[in-house]
XYZ file of C-alpha atoms in Angstrom:
327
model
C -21.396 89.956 -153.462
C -23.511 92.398 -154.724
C -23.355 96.544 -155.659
C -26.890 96.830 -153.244
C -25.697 94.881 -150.513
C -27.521 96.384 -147.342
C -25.277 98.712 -145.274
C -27.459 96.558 -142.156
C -25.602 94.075 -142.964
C -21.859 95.217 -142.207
C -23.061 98.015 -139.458
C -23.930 94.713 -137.514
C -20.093 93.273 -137.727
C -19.203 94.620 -134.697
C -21.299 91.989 -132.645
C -20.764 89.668 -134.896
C -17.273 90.014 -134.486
C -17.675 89.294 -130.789
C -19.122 85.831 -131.366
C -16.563 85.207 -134.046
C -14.082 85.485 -131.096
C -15.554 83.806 -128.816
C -15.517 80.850 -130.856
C -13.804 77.887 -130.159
C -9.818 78.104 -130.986
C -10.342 82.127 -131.045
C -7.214 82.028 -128.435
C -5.002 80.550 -131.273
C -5.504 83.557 -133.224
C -1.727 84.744 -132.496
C -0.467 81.890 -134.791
C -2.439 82.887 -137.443
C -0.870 85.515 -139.893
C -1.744 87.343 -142.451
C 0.498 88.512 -145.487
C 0.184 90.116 -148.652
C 0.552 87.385 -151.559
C 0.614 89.424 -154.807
C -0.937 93.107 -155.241
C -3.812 94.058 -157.994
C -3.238 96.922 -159.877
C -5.965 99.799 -160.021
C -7.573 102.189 -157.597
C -11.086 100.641 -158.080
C -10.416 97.137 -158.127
C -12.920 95.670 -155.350
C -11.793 92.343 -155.805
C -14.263 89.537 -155.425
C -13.569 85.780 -156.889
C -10.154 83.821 -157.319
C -9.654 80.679 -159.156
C -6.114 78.473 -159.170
C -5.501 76.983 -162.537
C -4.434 72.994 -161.361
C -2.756 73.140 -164.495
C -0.072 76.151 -163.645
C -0.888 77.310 -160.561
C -1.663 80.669 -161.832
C -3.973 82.394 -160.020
C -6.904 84.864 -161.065
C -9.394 87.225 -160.169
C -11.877 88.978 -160.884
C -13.016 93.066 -159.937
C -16.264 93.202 -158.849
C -16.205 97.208 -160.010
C -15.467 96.719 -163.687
C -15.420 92.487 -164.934
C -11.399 93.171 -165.147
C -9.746 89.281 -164.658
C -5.958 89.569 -163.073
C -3.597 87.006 -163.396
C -0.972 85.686 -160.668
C 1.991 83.309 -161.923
C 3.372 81.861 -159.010
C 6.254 83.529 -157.149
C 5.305 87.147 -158.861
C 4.120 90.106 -156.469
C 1.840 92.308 -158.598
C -0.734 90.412 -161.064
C -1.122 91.280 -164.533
C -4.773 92.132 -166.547
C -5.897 88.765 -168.295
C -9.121 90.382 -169.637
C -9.421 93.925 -169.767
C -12.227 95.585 -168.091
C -15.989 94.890 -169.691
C -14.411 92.377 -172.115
C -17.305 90.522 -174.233
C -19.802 93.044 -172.429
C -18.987 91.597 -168.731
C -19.639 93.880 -165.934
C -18.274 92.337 -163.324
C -16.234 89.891 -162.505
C -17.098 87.545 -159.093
C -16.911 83.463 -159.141
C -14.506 82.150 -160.922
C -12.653 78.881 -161.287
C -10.423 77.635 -163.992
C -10.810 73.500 -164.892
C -8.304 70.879 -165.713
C -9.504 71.368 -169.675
C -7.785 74.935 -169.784
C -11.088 77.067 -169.631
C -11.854 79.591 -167.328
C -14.865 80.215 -165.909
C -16.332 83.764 -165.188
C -19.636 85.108 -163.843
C -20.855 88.246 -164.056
C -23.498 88.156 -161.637
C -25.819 90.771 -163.860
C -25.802 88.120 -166.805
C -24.412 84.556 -166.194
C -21.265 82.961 -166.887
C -18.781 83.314 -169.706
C -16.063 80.750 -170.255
C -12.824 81.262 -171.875
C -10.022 79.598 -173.691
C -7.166 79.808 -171.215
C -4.564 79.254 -174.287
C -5.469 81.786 -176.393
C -7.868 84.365 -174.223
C -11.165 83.476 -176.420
C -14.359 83.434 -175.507
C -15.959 80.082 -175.726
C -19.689 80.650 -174.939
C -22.126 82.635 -172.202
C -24.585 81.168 -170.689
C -26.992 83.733 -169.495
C -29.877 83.858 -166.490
C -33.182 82.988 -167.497
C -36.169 85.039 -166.943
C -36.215 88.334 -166.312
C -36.604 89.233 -162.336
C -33.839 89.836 -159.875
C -31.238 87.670 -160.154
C -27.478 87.443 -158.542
C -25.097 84.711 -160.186
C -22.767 84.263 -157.379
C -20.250 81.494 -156.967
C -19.648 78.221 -159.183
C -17.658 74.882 -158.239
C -16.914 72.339 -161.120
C -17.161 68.431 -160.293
C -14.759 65.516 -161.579
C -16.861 65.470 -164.635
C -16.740 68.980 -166.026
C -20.028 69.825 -164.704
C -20.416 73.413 -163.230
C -22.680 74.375 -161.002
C -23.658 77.689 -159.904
C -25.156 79.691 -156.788
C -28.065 82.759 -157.380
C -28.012 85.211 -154.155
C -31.321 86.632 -155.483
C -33.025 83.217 -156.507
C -33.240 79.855 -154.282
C -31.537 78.200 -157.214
C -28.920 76.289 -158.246
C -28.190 76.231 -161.983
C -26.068 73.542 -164.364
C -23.982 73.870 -166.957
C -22.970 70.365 -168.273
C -20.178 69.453 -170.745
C -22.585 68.324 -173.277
C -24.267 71.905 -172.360
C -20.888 73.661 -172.977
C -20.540 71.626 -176.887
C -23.810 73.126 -177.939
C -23.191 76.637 -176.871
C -19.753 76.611 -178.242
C -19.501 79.694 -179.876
C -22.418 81.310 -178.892
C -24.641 81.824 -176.045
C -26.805 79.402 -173.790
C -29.506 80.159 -171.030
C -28.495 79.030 -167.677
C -30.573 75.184 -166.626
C -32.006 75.737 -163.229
C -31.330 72.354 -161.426
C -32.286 72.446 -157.661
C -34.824 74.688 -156.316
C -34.573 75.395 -152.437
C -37.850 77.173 -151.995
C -39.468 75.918 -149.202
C -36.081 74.624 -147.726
C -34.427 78.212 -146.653
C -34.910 79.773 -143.790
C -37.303 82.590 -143.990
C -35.639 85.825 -144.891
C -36.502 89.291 -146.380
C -37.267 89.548 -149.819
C -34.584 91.297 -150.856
C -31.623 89.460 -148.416
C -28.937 87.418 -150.542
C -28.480 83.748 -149.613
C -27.202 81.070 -151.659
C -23.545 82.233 -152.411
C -19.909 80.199 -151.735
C -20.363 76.369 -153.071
C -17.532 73.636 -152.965
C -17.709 69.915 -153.792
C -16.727 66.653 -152.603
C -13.737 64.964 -154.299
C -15.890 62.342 -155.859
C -18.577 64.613 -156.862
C -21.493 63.407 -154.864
C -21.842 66.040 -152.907
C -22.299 70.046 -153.612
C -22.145 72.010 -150.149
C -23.574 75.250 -150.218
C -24.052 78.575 -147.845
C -26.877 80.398 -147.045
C -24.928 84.164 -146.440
C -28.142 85.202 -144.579
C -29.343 82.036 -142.722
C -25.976 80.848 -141.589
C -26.756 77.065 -142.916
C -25.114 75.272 -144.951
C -26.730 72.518 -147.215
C -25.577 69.252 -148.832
C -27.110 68.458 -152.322
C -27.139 65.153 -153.605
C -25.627 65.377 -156.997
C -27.162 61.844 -158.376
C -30.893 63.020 -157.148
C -30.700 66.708 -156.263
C -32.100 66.015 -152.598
C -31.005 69.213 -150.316
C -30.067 68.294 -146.592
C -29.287 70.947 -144.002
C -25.989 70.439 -142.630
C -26.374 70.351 -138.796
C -23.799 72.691 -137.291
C -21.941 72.343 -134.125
C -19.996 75.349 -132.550
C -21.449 78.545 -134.783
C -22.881 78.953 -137.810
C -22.041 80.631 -141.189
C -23.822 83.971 -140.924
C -21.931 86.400 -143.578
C -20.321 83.181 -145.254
C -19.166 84.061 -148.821
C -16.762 81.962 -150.562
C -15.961 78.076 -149.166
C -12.636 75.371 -149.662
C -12.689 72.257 -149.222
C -10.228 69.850 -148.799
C -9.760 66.402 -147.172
C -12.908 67.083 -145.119
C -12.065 70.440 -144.210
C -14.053 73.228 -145.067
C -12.931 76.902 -144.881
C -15.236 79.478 -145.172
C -14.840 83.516 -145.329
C -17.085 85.247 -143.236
C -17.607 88.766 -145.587
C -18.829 91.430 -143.417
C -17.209 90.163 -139.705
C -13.639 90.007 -141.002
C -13.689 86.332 -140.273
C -12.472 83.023 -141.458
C -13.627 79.712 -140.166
C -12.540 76.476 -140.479
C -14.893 73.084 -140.119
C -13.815 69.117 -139.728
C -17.117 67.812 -141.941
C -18.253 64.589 -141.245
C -17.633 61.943 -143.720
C -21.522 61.612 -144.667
C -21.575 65.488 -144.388
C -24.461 65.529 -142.819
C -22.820 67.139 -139.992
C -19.930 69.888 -139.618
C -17.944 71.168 -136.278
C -16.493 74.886 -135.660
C -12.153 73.994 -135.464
C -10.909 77.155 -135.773
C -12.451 81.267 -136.024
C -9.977 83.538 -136.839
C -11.188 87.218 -136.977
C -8.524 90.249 -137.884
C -9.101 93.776 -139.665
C -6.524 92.705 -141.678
C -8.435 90.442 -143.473
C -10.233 93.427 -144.970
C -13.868 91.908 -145.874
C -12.664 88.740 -147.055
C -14.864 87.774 -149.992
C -13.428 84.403 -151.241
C -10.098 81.978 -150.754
C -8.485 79.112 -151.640
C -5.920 76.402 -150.606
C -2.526 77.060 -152.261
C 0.203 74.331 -150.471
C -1.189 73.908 -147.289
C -2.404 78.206 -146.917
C -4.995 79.913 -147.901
C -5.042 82.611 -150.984
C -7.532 85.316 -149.854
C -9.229 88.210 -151.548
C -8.983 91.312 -149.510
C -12.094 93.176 -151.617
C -12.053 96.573 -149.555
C -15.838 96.469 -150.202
C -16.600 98.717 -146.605
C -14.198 101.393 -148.108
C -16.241 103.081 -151.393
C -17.329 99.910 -152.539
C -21.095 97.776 -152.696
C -20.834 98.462 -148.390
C -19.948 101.628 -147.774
C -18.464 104.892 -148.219
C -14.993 105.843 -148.077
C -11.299 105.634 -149.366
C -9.492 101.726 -150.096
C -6.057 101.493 -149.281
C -3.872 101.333 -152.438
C -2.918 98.630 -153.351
C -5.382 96.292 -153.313
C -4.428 92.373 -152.610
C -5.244 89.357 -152.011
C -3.593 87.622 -148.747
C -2.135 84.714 -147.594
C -3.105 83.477 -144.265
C -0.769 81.358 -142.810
C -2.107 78.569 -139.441
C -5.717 77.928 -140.236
């Protein structure tokens, strides 16, 4: 997500909204329910990325407003502040994830990425955009190997960060490797429309998936070669998709400005994806991002329509991140 997001974007929801519904298994909505799982504290938080540690189970995320990380222990209702707002110079706070080696991993989608010492709260090294044009680091997924890769909104890139990357810039700062370009492989879109943003993985690590937020497509990248196929879709599309899970060839994906969360059966190639499930509820309050926590889904609530990047007005205090319960 982005501070300039165009308000054309989310004054279009409401017909959006109607197609969300009308989407296969939009009559099972009544067995889907939403509940608070553990409140932020703040008046400003706009909440955007989440990460589970696999480690603890902790859960964090990150304010969009100010680059302020929470943390969630497991069982506790209110999270705590991990990293206090515009730590190391970090403006915001968006994709993160936390690996099995005890880092976390946190863009700031002005700069880059900085990754941190889990143990001890340090600050292990940034790697920053290159260049100097617009640019939107968005959303990151690390494979089985420690490799990270991460989505620009603003740039049809993907960038790498590998773990022999991450030794050298231990300690310091690193520019950001460009990996994939998908110029020439997007649909056409304005100049100044986000695309590339939520990105999961395969378990093996073949396969990145990524969404185009303004396109609706979503694209399979051959790790080993970088080759980008389009995903053919069958029952909707992923218009608004922001954040993705993915687990035993299902793929969840939070639909931002239409209040909506799908759910996908992928083919085992994923070459090919069908529409399950569509849930759509006000409740969901522009979901940004989620992820699987024992068979539910963890999801960030980020009030962004209510005084935030979409839109004036007043958020409703406190702000949290849900747990949706039957998709």
């Amino acid at each position: 997500m982005s501070r300039s997001i165009h308000r054309r974007t989310f004054l279009t929801a409401t017909a959006a909204l109607a197609v969300a519904a009308a989407a296969p298994g939009a009559h099972a909505a009544e067995r889907t329910r939403v509940t608070p799982a553990f409140t932020l504290p703040g008046d400003r938080v706009y909440p955007e990325g989440i990460a589970l540690d696999p480690r603890t189970g902790d859960a964090y995320v990150g304010s969009f407003a100010d680059g302020t990380v929470y943390r969630a222990a497991p069982g506790l209702r209110t999270a705590e502040v991990f990293l206090p707002a515009g730590a190391d110079g970090r403006h915001t706070a968006n994709g993160l994830k936390a690996d099995r080696a005890g880092r976390l991993w946190v863009i700031d989608s002005s700069a880059g990425v900085d990754v941190y010492d889990l143990r001890d709260r340090s600050l292990i090294a940034r790697f920053e955009v290159p260049g100097s044009g617009p640019s939107m680091v968005n959303d990151l997924v690390i494979t089985p190997d420690g490799t990270a890769y991460l989505t620009d909104s603003l740039r049809p890139v993907l960038y790498r960060v590998t773990p022999a990357d991450l030794a050298r810039a231990r300690g310091g700062r690193a520019v950001l490797t460009p990996y994939v370009d998908f110029s020439g492989v997007l649909a056409p879109h304005p100049t100044d429309a986000f695309t590339l943003n939520g990105i999961v993985a395969d378990p093996a690590g073949r396969w990145l998936f990524v969404v185009d937020m303004t396109g609706g497509d979503l694209y399979r990248v051959d790790v080993a070669t970088g080759a980008i196929r389009r995903v053919a879709l069958h029952g909707g599309d992923l218009t608004h998709g922001d954040g993705l899970e993915l687990a035993h060839g299902t793929l969840w994906a939070a639909h931002n400005a239409v209040n909506t969360i799908s759910r996908w059966r992928l083919s085992p190639d994923g070459t090919s994806a069908r529409l399950e499930r569509s849930f759509t509820d006000p409740a969901l309050q522009i979901p940004t991002t989620l992820v699987r926590e024992r068979g539910r889904l963890l999801v960030v609530r980020s009030q962004f329509d209510k005084g935030g990047p979409m839109g004036p007005g007043v958020p409703e205090i406190p702000f949290t991140v849900a747990r949706v319960h039957g998709i």
